[in-house]
Short mmCIF file of C-alpha atoms and ligand atoms in Angstrom, two decimals:
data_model
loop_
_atom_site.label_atom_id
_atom_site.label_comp_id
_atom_site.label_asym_id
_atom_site.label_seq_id
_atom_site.Cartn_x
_atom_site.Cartn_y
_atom_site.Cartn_z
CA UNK A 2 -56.74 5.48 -100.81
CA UNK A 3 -55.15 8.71 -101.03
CA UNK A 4 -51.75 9.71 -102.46
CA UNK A 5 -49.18 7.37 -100.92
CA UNK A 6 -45.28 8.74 -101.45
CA UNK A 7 -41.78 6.74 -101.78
CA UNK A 8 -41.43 6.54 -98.43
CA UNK A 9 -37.52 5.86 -97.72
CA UNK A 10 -37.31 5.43 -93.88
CA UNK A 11 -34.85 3.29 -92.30
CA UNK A 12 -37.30 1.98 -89.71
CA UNK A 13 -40.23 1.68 -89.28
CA UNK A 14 -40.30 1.49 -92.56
CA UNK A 15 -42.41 1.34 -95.64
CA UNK A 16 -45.12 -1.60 -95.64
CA UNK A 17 -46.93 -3.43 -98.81
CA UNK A 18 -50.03 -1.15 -100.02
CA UNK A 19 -51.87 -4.72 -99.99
CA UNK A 20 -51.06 -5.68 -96.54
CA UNK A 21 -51.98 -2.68 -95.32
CA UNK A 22 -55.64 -3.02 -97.19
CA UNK A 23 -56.60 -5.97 -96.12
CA UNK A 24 -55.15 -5.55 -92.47
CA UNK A 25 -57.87 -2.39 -92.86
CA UNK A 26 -60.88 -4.52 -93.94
CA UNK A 27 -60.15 -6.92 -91.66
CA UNK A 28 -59.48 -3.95 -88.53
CA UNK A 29 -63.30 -3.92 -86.79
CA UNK A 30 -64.12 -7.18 -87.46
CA UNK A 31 -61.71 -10.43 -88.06
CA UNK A 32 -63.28 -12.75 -90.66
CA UNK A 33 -66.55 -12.87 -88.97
CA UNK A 34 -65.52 -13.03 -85.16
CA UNK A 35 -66.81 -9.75 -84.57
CA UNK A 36 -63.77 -8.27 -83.18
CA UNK A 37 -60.09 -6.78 -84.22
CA UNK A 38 -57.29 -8.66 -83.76
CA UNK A 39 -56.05 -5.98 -81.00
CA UNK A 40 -58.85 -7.00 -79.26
CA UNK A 41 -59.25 -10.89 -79.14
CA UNK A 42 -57.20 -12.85 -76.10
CA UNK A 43 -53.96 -14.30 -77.58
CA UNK A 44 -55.17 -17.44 -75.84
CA UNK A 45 -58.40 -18.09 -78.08
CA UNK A 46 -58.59 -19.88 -80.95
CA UNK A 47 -58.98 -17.11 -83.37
CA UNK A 48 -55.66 -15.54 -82.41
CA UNK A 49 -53.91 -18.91 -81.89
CA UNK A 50 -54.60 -19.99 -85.40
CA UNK A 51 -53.14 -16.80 -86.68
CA UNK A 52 -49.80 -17.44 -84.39
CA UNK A 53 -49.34 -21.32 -85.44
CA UNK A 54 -49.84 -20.13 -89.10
CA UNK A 55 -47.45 -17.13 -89.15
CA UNK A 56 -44.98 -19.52 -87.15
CA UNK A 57 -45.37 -22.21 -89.65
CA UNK A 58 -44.95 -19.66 -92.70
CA UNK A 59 -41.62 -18.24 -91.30
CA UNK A 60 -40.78 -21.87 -90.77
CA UNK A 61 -41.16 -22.76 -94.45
CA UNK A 62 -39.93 -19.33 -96.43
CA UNK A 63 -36.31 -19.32 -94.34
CA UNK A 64 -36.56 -23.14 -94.31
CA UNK A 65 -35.59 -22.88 -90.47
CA UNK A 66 -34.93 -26.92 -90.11
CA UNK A 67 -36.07 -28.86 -86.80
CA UNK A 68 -33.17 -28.19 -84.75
CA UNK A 69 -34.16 -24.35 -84.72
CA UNK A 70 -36.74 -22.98 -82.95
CA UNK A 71 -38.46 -19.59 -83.89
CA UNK A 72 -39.54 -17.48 -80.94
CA UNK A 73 -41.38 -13.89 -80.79
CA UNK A 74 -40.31 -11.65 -78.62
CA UNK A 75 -40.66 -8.58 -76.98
CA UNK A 76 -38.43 -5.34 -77.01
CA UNK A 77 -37.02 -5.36 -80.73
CA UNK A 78 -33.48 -6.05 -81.75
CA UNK A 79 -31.90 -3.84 -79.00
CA UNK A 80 -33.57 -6.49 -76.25
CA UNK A 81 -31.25 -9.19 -77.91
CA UNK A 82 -27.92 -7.71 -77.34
CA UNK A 83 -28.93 -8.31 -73.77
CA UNK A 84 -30.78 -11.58 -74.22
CA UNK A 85 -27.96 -13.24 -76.56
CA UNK A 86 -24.76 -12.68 -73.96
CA UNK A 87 -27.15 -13.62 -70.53
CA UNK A 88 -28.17 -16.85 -72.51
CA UNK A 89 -25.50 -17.51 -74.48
CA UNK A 90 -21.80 -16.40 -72.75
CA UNK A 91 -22.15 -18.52 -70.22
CA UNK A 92 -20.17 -21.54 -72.10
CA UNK A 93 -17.20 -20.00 -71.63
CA UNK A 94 -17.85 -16.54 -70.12
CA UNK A 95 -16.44 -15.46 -73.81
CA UNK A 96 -17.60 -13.84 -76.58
CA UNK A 97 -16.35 -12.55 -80.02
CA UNK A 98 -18.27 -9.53 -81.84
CA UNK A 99 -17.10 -8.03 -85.29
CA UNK A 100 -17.79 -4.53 -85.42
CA UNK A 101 -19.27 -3.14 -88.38
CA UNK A 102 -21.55 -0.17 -87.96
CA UNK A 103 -23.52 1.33 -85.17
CA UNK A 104 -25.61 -1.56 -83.91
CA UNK A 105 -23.07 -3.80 -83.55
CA UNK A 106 -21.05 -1.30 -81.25
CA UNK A 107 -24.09 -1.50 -79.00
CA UNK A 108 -24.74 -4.94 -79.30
CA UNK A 109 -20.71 -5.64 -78.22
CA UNK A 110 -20.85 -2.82 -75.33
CA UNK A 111 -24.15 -4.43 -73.98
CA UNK A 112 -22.59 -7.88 -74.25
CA UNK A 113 -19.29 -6.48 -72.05
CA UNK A 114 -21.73 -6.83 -69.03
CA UNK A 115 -21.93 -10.24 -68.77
CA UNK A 116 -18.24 -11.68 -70.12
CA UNK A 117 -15.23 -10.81 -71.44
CA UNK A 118 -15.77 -9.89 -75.68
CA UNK A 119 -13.32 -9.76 -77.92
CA UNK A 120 -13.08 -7.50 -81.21
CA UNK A 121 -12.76 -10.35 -83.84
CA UNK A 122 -12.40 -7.47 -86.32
CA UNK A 123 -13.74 -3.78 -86.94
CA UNK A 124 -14.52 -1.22 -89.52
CA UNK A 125 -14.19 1.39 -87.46
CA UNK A 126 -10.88 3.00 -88.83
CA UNK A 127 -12.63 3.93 -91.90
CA UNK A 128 -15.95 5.07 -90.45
CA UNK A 129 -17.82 1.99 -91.20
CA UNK A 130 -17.64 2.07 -94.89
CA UNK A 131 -16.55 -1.73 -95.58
CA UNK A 132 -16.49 -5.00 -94.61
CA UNK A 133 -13.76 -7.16 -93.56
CA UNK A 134 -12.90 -9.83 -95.46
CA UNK A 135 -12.57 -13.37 -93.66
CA UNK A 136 -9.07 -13.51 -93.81
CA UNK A 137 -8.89 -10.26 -91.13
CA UNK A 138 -11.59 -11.70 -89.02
CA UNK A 139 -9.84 -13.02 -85.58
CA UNK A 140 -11.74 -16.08 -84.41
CA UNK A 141 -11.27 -17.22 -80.70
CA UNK A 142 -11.73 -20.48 -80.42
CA UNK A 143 -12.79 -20.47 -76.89
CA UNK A 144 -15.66 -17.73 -77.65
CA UNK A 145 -19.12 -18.88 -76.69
CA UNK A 146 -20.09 -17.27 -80.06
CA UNK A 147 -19.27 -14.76 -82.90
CA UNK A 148 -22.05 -11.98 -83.29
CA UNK A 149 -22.48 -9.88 -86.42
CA UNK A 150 -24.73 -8.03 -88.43
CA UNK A 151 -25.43 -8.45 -91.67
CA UNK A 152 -26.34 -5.88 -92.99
CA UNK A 153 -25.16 -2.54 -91.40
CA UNK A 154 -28.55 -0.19 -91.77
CA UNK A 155 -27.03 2.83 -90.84
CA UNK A 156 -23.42 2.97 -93.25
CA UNK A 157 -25.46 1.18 -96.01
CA UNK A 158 -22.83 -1.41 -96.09
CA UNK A 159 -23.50 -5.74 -96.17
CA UNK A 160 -21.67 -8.87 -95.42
CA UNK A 161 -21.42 -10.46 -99.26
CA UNK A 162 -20.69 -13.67 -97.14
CA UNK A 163 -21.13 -15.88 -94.51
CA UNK A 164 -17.94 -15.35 -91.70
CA UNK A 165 -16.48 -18.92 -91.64
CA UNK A 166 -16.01 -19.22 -87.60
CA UNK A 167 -15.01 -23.53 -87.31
CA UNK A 168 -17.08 -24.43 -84.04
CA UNK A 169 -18.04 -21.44 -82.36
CA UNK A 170 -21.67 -20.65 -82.98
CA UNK A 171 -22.30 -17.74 -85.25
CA UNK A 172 -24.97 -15.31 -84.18
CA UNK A 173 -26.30 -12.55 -86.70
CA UNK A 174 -28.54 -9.08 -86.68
CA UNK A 175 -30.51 -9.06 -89.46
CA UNK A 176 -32.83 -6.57 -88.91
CA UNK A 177 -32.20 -4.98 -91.77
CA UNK A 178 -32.08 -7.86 -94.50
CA UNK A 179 -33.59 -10.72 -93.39
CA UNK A 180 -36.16 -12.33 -95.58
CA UNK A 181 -34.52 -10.18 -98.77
CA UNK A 182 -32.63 -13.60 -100.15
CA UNK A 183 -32.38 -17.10 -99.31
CA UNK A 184 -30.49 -17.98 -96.70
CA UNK A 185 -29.26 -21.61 -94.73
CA UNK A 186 -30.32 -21.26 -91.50
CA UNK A 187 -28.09 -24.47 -90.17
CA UNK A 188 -25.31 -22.36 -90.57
CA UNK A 189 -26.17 -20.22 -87.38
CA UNK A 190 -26.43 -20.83 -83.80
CA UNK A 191 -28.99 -17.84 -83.64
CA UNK A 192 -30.41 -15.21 -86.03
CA UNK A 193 -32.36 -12.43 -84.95
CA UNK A 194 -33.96 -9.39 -86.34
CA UNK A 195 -36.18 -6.42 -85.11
CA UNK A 196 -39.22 -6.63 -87.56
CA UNK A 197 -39.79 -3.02 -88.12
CA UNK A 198 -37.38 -3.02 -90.96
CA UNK A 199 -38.05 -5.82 -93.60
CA UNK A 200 -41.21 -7.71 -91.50
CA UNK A 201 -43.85 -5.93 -89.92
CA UNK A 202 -44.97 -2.58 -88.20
CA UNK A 203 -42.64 -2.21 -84.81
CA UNK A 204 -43.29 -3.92 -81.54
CA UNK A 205 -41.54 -7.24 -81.39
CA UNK A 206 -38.38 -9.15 -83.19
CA UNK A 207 -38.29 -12.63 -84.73
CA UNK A 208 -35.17 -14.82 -82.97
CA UNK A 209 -34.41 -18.27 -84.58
CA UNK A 210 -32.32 -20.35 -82.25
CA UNK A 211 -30.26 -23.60 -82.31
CA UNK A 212 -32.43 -25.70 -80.19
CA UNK A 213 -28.70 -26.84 -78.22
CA UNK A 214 -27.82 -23.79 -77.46
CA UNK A 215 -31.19 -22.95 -75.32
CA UNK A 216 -31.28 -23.22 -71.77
CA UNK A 217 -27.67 -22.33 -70.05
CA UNK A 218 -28.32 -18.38 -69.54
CA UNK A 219 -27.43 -16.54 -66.56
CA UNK A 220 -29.78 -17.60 -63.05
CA UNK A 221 -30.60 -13.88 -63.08
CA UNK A 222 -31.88 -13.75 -66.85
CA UNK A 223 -35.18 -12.07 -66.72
CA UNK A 224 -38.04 -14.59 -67.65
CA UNK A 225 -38.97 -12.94 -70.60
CA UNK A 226 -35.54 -12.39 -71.87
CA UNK A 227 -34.57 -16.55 -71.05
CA UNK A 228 -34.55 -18.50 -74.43
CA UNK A 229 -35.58 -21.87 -72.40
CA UNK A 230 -38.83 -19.63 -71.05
CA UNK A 231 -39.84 -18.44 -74.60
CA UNK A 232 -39.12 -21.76 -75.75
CA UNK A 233 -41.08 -23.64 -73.42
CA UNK A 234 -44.19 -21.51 -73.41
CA UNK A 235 -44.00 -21.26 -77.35
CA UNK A 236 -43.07 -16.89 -76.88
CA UNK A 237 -46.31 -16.96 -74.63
CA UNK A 238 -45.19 -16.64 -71.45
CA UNK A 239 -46.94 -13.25 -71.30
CA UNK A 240 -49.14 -11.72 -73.68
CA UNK A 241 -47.45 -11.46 -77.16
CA UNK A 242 -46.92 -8.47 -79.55
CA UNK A 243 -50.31 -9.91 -80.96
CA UNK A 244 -51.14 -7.07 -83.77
CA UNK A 245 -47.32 -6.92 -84.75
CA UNK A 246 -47.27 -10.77 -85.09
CA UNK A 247 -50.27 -10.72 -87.26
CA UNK A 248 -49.33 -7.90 -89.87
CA UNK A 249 -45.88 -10.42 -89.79
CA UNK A 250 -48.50 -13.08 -91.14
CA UNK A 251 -49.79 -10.99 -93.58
CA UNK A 252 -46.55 -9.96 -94.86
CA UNK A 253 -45.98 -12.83 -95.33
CA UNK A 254 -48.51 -14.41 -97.56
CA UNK A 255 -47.73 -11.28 -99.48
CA UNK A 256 -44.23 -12.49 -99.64
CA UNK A 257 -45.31 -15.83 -101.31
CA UNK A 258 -47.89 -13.82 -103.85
CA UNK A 259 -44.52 -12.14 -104.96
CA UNK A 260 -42.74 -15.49 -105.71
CA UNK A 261 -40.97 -15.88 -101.98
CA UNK A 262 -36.79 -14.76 -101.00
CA UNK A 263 -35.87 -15.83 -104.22
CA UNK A 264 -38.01 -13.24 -105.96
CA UNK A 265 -37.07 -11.06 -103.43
CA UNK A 266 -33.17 -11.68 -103.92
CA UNK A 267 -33.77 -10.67 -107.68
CA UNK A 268 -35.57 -7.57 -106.72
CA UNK A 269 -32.69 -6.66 -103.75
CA UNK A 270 -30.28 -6.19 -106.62
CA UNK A 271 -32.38 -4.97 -109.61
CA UNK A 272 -33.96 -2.06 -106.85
CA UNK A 273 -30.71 -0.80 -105.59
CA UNK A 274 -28.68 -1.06 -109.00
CA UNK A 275 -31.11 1.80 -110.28
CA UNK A 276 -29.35 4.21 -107.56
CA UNK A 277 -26.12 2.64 -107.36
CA UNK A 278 -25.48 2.92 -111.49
CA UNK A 279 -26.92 7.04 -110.87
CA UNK A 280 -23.75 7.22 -108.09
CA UNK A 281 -21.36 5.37 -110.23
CA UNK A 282 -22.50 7.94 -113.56
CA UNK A 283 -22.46 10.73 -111.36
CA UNK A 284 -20.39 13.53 -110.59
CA UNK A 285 -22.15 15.12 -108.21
CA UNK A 286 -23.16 12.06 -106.10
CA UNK A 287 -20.66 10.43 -103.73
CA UNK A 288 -21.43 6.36 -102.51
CA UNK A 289 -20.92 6.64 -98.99
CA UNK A 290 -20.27 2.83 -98.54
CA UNK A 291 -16.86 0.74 -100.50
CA UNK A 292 -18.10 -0.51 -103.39
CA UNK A 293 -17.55 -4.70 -102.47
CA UNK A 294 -19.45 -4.03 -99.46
CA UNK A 295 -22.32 -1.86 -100.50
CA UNK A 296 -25.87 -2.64 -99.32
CA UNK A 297 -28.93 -3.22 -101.16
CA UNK A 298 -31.22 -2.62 -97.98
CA UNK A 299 -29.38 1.14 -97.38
CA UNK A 300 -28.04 3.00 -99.58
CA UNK A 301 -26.00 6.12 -98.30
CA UNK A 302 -24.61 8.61 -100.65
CA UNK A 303 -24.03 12.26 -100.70
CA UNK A 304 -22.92 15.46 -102.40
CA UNK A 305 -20.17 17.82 -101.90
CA UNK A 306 -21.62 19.83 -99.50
CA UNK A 307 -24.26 19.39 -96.55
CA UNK A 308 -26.28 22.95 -98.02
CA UNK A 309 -26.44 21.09 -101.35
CA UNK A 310 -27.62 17.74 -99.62
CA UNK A 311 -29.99 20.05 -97.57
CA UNK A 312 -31.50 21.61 -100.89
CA UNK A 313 -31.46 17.41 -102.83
CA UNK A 314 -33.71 16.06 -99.63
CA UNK A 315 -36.18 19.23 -99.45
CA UNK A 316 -36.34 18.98 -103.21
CA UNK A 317 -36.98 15.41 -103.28
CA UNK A 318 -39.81 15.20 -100.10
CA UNK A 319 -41.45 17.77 -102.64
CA UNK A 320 -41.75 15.88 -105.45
CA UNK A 321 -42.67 12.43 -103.35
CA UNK A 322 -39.54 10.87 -102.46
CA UNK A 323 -39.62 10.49 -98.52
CA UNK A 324 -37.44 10.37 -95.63
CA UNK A 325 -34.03 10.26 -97.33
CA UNK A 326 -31.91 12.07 -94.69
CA UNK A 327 -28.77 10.16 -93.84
CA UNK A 328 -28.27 9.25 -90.31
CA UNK A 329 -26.20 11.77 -88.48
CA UNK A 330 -23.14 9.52 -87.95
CA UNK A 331 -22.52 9.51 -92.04
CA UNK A 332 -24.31 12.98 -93.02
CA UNK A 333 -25.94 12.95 -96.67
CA UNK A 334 -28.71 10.81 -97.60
CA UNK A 335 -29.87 7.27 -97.06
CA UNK A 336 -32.61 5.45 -99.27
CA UNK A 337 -33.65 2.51 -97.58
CA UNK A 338 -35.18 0.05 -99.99
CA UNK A 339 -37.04 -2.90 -98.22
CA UNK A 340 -38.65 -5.37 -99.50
CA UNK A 341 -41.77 -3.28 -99.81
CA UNK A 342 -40.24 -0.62 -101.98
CA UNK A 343 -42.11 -1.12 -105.17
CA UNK A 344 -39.43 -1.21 -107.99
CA UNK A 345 -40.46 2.29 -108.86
CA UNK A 346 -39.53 3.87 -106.53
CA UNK A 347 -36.08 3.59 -106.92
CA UNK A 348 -36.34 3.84 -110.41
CA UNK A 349 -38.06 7.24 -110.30
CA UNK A 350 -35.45 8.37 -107.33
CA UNK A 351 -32.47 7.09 -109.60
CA UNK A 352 -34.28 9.81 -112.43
CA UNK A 353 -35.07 12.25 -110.08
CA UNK A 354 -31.07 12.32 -109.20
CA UNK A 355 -30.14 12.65 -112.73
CA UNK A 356 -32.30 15.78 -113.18
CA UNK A 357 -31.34 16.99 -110.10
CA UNK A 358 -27.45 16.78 -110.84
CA UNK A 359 -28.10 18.47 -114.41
CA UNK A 360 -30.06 21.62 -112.95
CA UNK A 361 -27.72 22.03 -110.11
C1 LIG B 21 -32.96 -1.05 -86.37
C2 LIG B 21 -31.88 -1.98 -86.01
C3 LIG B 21 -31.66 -2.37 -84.68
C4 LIG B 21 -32.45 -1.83 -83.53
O1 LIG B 21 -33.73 -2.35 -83.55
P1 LIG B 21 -34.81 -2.06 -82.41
O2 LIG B 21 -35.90 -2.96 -82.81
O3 LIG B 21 -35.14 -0.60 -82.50
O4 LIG B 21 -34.22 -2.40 -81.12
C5 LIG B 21 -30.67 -3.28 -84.43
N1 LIG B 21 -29.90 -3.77 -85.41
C6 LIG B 21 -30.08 -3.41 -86.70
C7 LIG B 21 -29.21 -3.99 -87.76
C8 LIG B 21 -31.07 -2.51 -87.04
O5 LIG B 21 -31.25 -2.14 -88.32
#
């Protein structure tokens, strides 16, 4: 293998060395069938076996109980803010969103198509850079559900809790931190996440839905985007993301080698505290996100001036530290920090910061 660096992308994003070796042994010829897995039907037993296990994995690591279903699906995260108002609005023809970053302003314009959506709350008056806290969220009782994301990829900012919302069914993006700590999946009417972030390489997302809540979309729903089609034909009404689906498996198992979302959770905080306690020393660095609602997934920060920023990212691709450009609605940097970022390499950014700060 050559050199690999700390690669920092937001998505897609940085993949276990291991999964990636054994995906490559296994690339020509799949355990003795004589074939890849991009090349074997999705209907033979070969790939089948790999679906039912990956399924049954997921099933057990977010302890998704019976009353959930766990569908692949086509199109990424962006394909649900369509799918989740055709299938889901119709209740009431309402819908509340809270409004914390970038994806979530998409997901609530997308939703606007299909019903009337209320802002339960937003973060917009301060670009983004907290959360709100439960007491200024603005439940409407009548709303078919409450969508939000957990963890805001882009302003490196994360719920710390679950929004209480009394009946309506809550509905969360969590592209960007799913699988990074335990979570109860009764709590939610429907989680979804595009895997490219935290799962698997791009191509598909993972959507867990309340079982009751399947089968009242919209008569023009598009087959492939109707929860009661996916459902029914167990995500194989059409040929699957197959390759995507089975690096998902192999993540996986890797996930359970590491000691599952527990391990995971303890990691999340010990990885990101090595940049966050460099921001908090520093006088040079600037947090981008409120402190109560930074992320351990994204973590945006920046200096005093975008020339100086310029010089920190050019300096830091040189010495191995990858992709740390901030998006462009925050400016600075951004390390994303998956699960698949080996403690070191946030440890070694977090040193390469100090040295940078003393010689500039
Ligand atoms: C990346 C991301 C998306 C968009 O995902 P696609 O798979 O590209 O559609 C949506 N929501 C969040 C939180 C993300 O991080």
């Amino acid at each position: 293998m050559s050199e690999r660096v700390f690669n920092f992308s937001a998505g897609p994003s940085t993949l276990p060395l291991e999964v990636l070796e054994e995906a490559a042994k296994e690339m020509t010829n799949y355990r003795g069938t004589g074939m890849s897995v991009m090349e074997m039907s999705h209907r033979g037993k070969p790939y089948m076996a790999i679906f039912e296990e990956t399924k049954a994995d997921l099933k057990r690591i977010l302890k998704v109980p019976d009353t959930h279903e766990i569908l692949f699906t086509p199109g990424g995260a962006t394909m649900q803010f369509s799918a989740i108002p055709m299938n889901l609005i119709g209740k009431t023809g309402k819908a509340d969103y809270a409004v914390t970053g970038n994806f979530s302003t998409v997901a609530m314009k997308e939703a606007k198509k299909y019903g009337e959506i209320h802002v339960a709350c937003s973060s917009e008056d301060k670009n983004h850079t907290y959360i709100p806290a439960q007491k200024d969220i603005d439940v409407s009782e009548d709303a078919s559900y409450f969508h939000y994301c957990s963890n805001n990829t882009i302003f490196g900012t994360e719920w710390q809790y679950v929004p209480e919302t009394g009946e309506v069914p809550l509905v969360c993006d969590m592209s960007s931190n799913i699988l990074s700590m335990p979570i109860d999946v009764s709590k939610y009417g429907l989680i979804y996440a595009g895997v490219q972030k935290n799962m698997a390489p791009a191509g598909a997302a993972v959507v867990i839905v309340n079982k009751d809540l399947v089968g009242n979309e919209h008569p023009l729903t598009p087959k492939l985007l109707s929860y009661k089609v996916m459902s029914e034909s167990d995500s194989m009404n059409n040929t699957p993301p197959c390759y995507t689906i089975y690096m998902l498996g192999l993540v996986l198992k890797w996930l359970d080698r590491q000691g599952g979302l527990e391990a995971m959770a303890k990691l999340k905080a010990e990885r990101s505290k090595y940049i966050y306690d460099v921001l908090d020393d520093s006088k040079m660095f600037i947090g981008c996100a409120e402190k109560e609602a930074r992320s351990d997934m994204n973590v945006t920060f920046r200096t005093s001036s975008p020339e100086l920023d310029d010089k920190f990212i050019k300096e830091a691709k040189a010495a191995g530290f990858d992709t740390l450009k901030g998006h462009r609605a925050v400016g600075g940097m951004r390390a994303s920090i998956y699960n698949a970022m080996p403690i070191e390499g946030t440890k070694e950014l977090a040193a390469f910061m100090r040295k940078f700060e003393l010689e500039n």
